[in-house]
Tab-separated table of C-alpha atoms and ligand atoms in Angstrom:
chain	number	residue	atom	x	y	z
A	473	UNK	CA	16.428	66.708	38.989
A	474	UNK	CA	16.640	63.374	40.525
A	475	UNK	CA	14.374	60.108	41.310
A	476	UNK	CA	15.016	58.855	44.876
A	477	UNK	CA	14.508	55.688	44.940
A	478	UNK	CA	13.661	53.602	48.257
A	479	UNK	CA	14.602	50.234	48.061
A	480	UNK	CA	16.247	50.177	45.354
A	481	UNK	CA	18.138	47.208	45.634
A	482	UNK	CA	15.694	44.757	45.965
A	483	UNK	CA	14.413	43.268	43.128
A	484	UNK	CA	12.102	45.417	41.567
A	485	UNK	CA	13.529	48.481	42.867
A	486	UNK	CA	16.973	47.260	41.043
A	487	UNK	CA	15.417	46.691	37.833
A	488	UNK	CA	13.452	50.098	37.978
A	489	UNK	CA	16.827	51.645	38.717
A	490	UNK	CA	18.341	49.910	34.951
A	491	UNK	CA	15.319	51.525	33.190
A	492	UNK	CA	15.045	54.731	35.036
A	493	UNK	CA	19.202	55.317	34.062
A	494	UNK	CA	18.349	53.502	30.714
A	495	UNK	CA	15.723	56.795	30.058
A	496	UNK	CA	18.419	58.768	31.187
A	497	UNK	CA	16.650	59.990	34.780
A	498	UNK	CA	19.307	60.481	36.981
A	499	UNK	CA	18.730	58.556	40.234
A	500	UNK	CA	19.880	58.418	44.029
A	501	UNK	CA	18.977	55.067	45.534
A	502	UNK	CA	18.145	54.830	49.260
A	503	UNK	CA	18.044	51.057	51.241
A	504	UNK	CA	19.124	49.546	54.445
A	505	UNK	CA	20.132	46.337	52.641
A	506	UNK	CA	17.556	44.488	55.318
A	507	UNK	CA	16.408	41.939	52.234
A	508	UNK	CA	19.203	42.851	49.102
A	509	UNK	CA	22.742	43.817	48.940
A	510	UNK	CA	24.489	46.278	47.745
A	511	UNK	CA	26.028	43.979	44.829
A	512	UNK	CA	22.740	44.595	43.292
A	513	UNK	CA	23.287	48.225	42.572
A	514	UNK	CA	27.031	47.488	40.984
A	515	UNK	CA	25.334	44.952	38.535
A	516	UNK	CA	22.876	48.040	37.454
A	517	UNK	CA	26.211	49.987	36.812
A	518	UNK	CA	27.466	46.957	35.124
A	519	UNK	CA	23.898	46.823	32.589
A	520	UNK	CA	23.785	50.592	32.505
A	521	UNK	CA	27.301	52.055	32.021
A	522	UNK	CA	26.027	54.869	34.563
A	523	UNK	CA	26.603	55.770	38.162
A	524	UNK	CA	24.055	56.912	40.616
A	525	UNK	CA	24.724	57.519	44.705
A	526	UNK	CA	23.656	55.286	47.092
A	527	UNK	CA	23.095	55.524	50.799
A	528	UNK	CA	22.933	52.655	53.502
A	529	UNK	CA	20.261	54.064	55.686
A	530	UNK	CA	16.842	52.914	56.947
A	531	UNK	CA	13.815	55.166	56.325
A	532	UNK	CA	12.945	55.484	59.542
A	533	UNK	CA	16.085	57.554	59.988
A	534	UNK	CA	14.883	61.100	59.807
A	535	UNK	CA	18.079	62.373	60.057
A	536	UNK	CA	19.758	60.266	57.543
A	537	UNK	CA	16.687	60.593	55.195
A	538	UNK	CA	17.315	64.732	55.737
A	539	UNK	CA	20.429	64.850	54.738
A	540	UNK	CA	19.863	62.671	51.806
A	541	UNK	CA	17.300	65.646	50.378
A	542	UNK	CA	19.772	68.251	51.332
A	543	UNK	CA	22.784	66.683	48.904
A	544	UNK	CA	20.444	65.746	46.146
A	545	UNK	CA	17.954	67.824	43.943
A	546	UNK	CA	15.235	65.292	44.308
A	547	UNK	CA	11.941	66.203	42.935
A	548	UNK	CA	10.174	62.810	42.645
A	549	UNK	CA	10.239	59.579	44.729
A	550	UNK	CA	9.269	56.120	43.977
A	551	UNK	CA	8.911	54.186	47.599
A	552	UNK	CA	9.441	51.221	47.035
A	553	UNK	CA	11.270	49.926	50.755
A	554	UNK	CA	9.485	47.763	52.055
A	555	UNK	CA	9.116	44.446	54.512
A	556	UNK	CA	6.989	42.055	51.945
A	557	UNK	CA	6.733	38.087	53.252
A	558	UNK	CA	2.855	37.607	53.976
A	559	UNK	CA	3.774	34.597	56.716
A	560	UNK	CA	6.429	36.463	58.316
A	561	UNK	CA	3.710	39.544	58.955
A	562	UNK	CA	1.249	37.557	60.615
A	563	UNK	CA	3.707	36.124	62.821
A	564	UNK	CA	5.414	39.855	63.936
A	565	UNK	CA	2.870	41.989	62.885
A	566	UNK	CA	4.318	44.879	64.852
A	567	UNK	CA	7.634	44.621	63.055
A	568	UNK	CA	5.462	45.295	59.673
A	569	UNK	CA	3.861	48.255	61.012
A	570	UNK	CA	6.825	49.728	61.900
A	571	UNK	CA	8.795	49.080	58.831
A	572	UNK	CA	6.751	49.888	56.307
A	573	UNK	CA	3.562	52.171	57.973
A	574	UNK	CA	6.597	54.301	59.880
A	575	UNK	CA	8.984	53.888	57.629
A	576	UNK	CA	6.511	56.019	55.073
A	577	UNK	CA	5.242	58.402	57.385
A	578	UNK	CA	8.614	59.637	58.061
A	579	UNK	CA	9.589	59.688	54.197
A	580	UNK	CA	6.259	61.302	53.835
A	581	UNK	CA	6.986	64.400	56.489
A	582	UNK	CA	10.801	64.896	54.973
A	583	UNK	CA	9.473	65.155	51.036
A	584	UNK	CA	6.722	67.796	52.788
A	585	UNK	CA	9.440	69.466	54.282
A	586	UNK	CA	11.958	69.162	51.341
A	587	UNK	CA	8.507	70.666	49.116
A	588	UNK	CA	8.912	67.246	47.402
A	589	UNK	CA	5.343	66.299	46.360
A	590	UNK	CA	5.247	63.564	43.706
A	591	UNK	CA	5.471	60.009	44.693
A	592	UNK	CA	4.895	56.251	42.841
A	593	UNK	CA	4.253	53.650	45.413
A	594	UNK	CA	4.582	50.028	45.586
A	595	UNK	CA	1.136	48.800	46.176
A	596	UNK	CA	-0.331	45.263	45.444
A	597	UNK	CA	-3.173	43.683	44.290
A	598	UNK	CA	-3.770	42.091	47.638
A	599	UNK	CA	-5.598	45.449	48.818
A	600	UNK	CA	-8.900	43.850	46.920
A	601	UNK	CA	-8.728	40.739	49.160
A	602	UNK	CA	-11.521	38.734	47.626
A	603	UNK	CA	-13.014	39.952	44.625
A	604	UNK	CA	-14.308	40.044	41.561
A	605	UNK	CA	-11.806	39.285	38.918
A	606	UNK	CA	-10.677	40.999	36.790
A	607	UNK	CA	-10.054	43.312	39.568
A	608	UNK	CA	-10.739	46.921	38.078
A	609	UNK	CA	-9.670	50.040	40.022
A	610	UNK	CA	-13.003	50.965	40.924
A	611	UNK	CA	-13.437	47.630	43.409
A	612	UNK	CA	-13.617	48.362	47.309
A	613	UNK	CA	-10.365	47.563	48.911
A	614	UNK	CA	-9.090	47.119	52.287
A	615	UNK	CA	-10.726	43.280	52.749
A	616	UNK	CA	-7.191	41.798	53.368
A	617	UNK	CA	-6.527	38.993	54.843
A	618	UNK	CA	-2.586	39.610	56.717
A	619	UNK	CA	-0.395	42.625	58.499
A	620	UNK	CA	1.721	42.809	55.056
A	621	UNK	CA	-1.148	43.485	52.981
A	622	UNK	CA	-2.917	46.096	55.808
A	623	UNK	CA	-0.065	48.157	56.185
A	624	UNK	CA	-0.468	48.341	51.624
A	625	UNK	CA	-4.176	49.523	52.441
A	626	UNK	CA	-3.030	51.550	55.436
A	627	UNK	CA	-0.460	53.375	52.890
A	628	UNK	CA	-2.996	54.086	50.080
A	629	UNK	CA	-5.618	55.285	52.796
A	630	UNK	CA	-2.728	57.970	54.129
A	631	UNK	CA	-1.587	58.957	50.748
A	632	UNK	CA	-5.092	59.325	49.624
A	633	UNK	CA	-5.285	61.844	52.368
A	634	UNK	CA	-2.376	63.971	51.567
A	635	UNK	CA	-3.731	64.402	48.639
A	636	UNK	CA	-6.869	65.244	49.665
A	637	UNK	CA	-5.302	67.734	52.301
A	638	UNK	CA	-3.283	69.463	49.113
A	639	UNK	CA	-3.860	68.926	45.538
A	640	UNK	CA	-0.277	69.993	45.425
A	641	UNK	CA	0.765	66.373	45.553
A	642	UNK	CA	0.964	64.160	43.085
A	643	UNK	CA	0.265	60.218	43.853
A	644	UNK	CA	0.342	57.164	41.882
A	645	UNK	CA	-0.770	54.131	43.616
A	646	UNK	CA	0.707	51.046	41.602
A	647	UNK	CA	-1.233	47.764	42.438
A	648	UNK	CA	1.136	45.151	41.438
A	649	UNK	CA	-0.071	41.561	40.023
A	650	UNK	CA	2.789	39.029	40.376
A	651	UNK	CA	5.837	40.119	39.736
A	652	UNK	CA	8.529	37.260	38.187
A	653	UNK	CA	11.225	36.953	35.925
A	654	UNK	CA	14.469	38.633	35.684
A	655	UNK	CA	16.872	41.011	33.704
A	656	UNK	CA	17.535	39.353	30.370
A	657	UNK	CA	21.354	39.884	31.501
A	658	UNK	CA	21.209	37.325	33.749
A	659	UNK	CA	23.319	40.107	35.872
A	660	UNK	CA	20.165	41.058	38.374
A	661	UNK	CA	16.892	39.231	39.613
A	662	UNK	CA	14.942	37.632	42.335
A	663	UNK	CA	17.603	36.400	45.521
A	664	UNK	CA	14.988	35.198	48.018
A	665	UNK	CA	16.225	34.635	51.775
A	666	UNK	CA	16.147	30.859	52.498
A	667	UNK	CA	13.183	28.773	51.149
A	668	UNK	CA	10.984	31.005	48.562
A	669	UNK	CA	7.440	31.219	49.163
A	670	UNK	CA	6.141	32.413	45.645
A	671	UNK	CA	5.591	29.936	43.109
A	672	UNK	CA	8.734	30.901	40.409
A	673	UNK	CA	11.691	31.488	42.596
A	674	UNK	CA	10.718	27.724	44.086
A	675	UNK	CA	10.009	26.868	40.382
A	676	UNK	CA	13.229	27.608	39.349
A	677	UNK	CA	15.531	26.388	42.663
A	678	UNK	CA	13.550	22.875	41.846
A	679	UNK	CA	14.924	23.157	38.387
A	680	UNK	CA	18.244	24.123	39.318
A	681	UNK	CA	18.686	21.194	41.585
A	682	UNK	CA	18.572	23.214	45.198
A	683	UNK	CA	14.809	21.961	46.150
A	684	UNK	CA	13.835	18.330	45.347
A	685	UNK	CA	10.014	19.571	44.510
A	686	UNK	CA	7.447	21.563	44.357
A	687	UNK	CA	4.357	21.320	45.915
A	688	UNK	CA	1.321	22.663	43.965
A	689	UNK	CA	-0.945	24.204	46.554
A	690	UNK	CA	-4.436	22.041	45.817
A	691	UNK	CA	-5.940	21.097	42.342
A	692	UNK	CA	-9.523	21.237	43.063
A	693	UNK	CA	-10.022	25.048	42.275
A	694	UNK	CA	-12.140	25.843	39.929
A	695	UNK	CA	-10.170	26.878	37.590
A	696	UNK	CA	-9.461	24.898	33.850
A	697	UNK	CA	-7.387	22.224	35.260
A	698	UNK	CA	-7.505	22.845	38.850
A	699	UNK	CA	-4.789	24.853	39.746
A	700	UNK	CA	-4.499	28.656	41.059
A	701	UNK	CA	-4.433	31.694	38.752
A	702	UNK	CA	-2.816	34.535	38.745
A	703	UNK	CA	-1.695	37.647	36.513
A	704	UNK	CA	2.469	37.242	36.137
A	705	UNK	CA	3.853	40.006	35.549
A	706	UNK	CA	7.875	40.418	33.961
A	707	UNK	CA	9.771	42.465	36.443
A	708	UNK	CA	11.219	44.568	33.060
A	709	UNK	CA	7.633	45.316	32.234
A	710	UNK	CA	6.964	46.255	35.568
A	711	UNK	CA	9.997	48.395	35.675
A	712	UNK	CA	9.187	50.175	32.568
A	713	UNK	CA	5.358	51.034	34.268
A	714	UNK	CA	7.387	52.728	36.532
A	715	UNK	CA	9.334	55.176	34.439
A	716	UNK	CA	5.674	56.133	32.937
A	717	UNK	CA	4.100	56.424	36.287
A	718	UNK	CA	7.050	59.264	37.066
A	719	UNK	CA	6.368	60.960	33.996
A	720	UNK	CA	2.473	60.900	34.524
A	721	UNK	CA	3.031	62.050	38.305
A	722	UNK	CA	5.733	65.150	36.689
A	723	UNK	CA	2.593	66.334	34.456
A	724	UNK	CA	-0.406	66.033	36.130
A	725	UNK	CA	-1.612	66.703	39.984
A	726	UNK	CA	-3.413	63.504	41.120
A	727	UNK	CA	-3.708	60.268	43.213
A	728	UNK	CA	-4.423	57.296	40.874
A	729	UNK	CA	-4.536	54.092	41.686
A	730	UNK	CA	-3.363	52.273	38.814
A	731	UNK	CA	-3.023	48.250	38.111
A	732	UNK	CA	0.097	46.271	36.714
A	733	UNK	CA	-0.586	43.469	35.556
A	734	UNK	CA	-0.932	41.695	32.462
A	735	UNK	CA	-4.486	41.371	32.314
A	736	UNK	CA	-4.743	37.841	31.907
A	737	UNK	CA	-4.044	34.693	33.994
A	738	UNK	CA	-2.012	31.144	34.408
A	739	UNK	CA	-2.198	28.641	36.173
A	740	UNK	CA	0.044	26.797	38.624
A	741	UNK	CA	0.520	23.873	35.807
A	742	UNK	CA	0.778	26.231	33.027
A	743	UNK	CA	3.797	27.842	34.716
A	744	UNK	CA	5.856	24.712	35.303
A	745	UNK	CA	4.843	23.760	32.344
A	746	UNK	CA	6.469	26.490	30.235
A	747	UNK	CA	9.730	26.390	32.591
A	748	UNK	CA	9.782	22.996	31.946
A	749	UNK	CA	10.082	23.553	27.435
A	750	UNK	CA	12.336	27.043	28.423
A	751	UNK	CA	14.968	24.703	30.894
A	752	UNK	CA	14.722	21.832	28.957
A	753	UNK	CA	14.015	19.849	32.458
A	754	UNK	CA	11.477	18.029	34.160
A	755	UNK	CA	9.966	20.174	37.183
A	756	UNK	CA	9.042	17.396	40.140
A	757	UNK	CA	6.381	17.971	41.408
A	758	UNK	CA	3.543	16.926	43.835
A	759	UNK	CA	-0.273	17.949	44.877
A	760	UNK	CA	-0.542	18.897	48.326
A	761	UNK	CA	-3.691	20.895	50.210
A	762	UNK	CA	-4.651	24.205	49.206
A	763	UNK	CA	-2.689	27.001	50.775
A	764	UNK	CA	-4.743	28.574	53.539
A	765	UNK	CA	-5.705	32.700	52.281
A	766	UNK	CA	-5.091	31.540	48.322
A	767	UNK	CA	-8.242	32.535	46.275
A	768	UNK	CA	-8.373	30.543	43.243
A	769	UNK	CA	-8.258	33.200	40.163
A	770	UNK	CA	-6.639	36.944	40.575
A	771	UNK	CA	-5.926	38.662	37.329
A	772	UNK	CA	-6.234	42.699	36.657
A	773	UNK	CA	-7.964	45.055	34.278
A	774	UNK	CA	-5.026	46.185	32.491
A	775	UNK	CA	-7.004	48.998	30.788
A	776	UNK	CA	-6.317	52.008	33.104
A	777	UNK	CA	-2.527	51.517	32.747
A	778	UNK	CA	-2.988	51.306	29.016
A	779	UNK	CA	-5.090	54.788	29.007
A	780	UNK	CA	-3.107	56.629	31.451
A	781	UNK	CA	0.502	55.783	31.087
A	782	UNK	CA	0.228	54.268	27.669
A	783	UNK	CA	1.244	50.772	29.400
A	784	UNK	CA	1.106	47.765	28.039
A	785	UNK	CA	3.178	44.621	29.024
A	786	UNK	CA	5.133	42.975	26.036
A	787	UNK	CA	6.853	39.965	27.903
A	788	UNK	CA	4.854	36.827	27.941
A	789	UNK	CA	5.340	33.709	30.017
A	790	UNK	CA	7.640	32.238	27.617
A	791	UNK	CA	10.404	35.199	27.875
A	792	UNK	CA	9.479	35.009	31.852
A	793	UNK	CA	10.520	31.692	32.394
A	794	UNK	CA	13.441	31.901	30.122
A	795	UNK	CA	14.732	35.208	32.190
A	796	UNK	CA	13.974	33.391	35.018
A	797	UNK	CA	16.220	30.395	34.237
A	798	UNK	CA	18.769	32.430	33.084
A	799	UNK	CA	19.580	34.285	36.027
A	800	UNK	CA	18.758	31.270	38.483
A	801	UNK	CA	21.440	29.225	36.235
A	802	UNK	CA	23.495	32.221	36.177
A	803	UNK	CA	24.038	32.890	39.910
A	804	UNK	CA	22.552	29.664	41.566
A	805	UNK	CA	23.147	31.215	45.098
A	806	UNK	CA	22.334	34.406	44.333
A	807	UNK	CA	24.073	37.835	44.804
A	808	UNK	CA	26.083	36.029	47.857
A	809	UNK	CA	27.986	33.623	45.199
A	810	UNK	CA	29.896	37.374	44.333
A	811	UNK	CA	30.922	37.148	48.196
A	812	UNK	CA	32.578	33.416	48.361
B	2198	NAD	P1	12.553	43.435	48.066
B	2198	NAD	O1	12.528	42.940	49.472
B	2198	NAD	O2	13.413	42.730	47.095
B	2198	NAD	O3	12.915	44.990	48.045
B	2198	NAD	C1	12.586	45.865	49.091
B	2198	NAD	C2	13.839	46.655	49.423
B	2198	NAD	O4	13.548	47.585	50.471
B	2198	NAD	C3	14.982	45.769	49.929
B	2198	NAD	O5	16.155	46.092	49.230
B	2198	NAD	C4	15.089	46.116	51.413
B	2198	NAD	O6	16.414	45.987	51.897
B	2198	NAD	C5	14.606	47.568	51.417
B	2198	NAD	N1	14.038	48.011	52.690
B	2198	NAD	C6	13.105	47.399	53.448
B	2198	NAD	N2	12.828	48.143	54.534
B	2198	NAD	C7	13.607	49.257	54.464
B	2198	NAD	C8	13.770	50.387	55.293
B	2198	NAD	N3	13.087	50.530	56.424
B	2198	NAD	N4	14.663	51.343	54.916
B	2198	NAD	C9	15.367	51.207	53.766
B	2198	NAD	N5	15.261	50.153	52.957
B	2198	NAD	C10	14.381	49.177	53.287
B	2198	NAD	O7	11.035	43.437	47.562
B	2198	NAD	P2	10.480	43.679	46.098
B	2198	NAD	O8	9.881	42.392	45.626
B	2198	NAD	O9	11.456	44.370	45.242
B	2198	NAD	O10	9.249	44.633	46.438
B	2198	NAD	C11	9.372	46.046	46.394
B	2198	NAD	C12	8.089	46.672	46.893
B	2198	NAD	O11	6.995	46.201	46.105
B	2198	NAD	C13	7.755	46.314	48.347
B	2198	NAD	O12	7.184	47.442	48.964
B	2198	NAD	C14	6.718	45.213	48.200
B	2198	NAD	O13	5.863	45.142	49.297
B	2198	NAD	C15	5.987	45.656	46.939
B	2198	NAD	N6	5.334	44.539	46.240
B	2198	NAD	C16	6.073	43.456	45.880
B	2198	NAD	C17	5.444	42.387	45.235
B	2198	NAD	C18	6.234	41.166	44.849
B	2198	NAD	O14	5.605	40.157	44.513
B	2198	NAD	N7	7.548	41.179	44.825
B	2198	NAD	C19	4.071	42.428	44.962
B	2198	NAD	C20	3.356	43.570	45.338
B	2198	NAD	C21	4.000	44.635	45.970
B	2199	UD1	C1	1.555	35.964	47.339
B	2199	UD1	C2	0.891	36.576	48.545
B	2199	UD1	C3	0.461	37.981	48.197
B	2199	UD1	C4	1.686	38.809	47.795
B	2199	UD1	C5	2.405	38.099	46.644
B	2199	UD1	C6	3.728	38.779	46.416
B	2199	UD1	C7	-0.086	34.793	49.894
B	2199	UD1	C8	-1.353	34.107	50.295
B	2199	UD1	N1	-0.234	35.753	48.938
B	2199	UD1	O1	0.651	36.003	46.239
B	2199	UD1	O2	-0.161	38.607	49.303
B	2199	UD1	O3	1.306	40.109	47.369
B	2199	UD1	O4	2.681	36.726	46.994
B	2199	UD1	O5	4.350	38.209	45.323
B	2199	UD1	O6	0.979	34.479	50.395
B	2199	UD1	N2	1.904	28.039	44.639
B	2199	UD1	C9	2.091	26.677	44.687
B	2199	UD1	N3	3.204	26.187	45.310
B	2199	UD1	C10	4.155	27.013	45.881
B	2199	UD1	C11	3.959	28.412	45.823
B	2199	UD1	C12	2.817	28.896	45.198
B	2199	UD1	O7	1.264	25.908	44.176
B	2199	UD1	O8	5.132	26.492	46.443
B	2199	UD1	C13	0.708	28.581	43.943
B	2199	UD1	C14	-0.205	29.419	44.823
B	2199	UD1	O9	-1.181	28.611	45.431
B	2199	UD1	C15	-0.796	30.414	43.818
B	2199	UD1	C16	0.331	30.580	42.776
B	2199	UD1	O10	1.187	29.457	42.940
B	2199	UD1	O11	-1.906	29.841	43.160
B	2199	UD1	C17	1.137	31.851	42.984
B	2199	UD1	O12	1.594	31.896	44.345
B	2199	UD1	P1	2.610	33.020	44.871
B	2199	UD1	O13	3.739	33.119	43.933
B	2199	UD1	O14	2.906	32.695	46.298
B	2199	UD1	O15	1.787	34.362	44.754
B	2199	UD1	P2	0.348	34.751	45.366
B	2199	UD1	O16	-0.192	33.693	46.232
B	2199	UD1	O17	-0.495	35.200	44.237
């Protein structure tokens, strides 16, 4: 039995792929390189000591996708392919739709026809919008703000249907918090296209010496000194939620919607601060105006992961940073620093 795993060289999908082989699953990984490369997927080898196949092939091609379920014994899949820049969606909102809403309709009707019923999807906290924090499972959703985070509603609303159409399926719904950090190898992690838009990959180029600053999106929140909160989450961590989301979708016939996240929050100064001690640098940085969408606190209720999955993260922000810093020191440019 194998784990098909969409997107798996981007960067959670490639550290889901180390602990998925590192808990012995055997795994077939499925991406159209659109945002990773395949260089990725060598440096899991390279941590693992396993091999897995790997197809170049969009999701949207049925055909492709078919034949992939025809060579493999796949009984589980964890989706998570995916366009993911906020700015970018509101800008060609059609080309988010397509991707991703499309894109998992089609992977949808080839598992149905493949009798492949269990799937862990990449959702994100952003499908509460604005909300009560912490942000508990039971909250409304669907109050989002951008195309990226719509077609991550749109998703849950269709796979909540499936399931409701036949209990055969087996669903977990994985709201992400923010995702940072890297493998403590140094050998995989974040490689953003161009200028990053999330606060550690900037963090970290501005340590490194590619950006000359950061700006810190407004420091008038309410918040203890100012700055915006959130719930960071290490990408390991994450990773390892996923192997136990597989397992609890193998056992049990549901749709859950279940939060990773930490369960508690930092803020904007808090994080450069702790790069700052872990790099041994001084982060520049400036105040500039509030970032328009950007509520001021998000963190999760980290309870339902703990009772379900027995989840619990175990890297703080201290071993974030320093993963973080290692890989960005590591491989300055990247994955594309392999191809000069
Ligand atoms: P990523 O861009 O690094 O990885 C996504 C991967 O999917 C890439 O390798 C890309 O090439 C591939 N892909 C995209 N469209 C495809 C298609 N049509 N066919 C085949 N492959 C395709 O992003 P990531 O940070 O690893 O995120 C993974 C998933 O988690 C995404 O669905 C994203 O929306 C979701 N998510 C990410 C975050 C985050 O902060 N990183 C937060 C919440 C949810
Ligand atoms: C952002 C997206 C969210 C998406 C998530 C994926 C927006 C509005 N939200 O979340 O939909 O699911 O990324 O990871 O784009 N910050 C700065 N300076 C920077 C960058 C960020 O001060 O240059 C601050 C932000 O204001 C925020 C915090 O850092 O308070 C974290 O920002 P970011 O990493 O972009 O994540 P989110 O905004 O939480």
């Amino acid at each position: 039995m194998a784990i098909l795993v969409t997107g798996g060289a981007g960067f959670i999908g490639s550290h889901t792929c180390v602990e998925l082989l590192n808990a012995k699953e055997e795994i077939v990984v499925v991406d159209n390189y659109d945002n990773s490369l395949p260089e990725a997927l060598d440096r899991v080898r390279q941590i693992t000591g396993r091999d897995f196949r790997q197809y170049q092939c969009d999701i949207r091609d049925r055909e492709g996708l078919c034949r992939i379920f025809q060579d493999n014994d796949i009984d589980t899949v964890i989706h998570f392919a995916g366009l993911k820049a906020v700015g970018e969606s509101c800008e060609v909102p059609l080309k988010y739709y397509d991707n991703n809403m499309i894109g998992t309709i089609i992977l949808l009707e080839v598992m149905k026809d493949f009798g492949v019923k269990r799937m862990v999807f990449s959702s994100s906290a952003t499908v509460y919008g604005d909300n009560i924090v912490p942000y508990v499972e039971t909250l409304s959703t669907g109050n989002v703000t951008n195309p990226y985070g719509r077609t991550k509603y749109f998703i849950e609303c269709i796979l909540k249907d499936i399931y409701g159409a036949d209990h055969n399926w087996s669903i977990a719904l994985l709201r992400y918090f923010n995702p940072i950090g890297a493998h403590e190898s140094g050998l995989i992690g974040e490689n953003p296209n161009g200028i990053p838009s999330n606060l550690m990959p900037y963090v970290a180029q501005v340590a490194v010496g590619k950006l000359k600053e950061l700006v810190v999106f407004g420091d008038d929140y309410s918040t203890a000194d100012g700055t915006g909160v959130r719930d960071y989450i290490h990408v390991t961590d994450l990773a390892i939620g996923h192997v136990k989301a597989v397992d609890y979708v193998r056992n049990h016939r549901c749709l859950e919607a279940i939060n990773l996240g930490s369960g508690r929050g930092y803020s904007v100064l808090e994080v450069i601060h702790a790069f700052e001690k872990v790099c041994g640098k001084k982060i520049h940085y400036r105040v500039g105006p509030r970032r328009p969408g950007d509520l001021p606190i998000i963190y999760a209720d980290a309870k339902k992961a703990e009772r379900l999955l027995g989840f619990k993260t175990t890297r703080d922000l201290d071993k974030m940073c320093k993963d973080t810093w290692n890989w960005q020191s590591k491989n300055p440019n990247g994955y594309e620093q392999e191809k000069k």
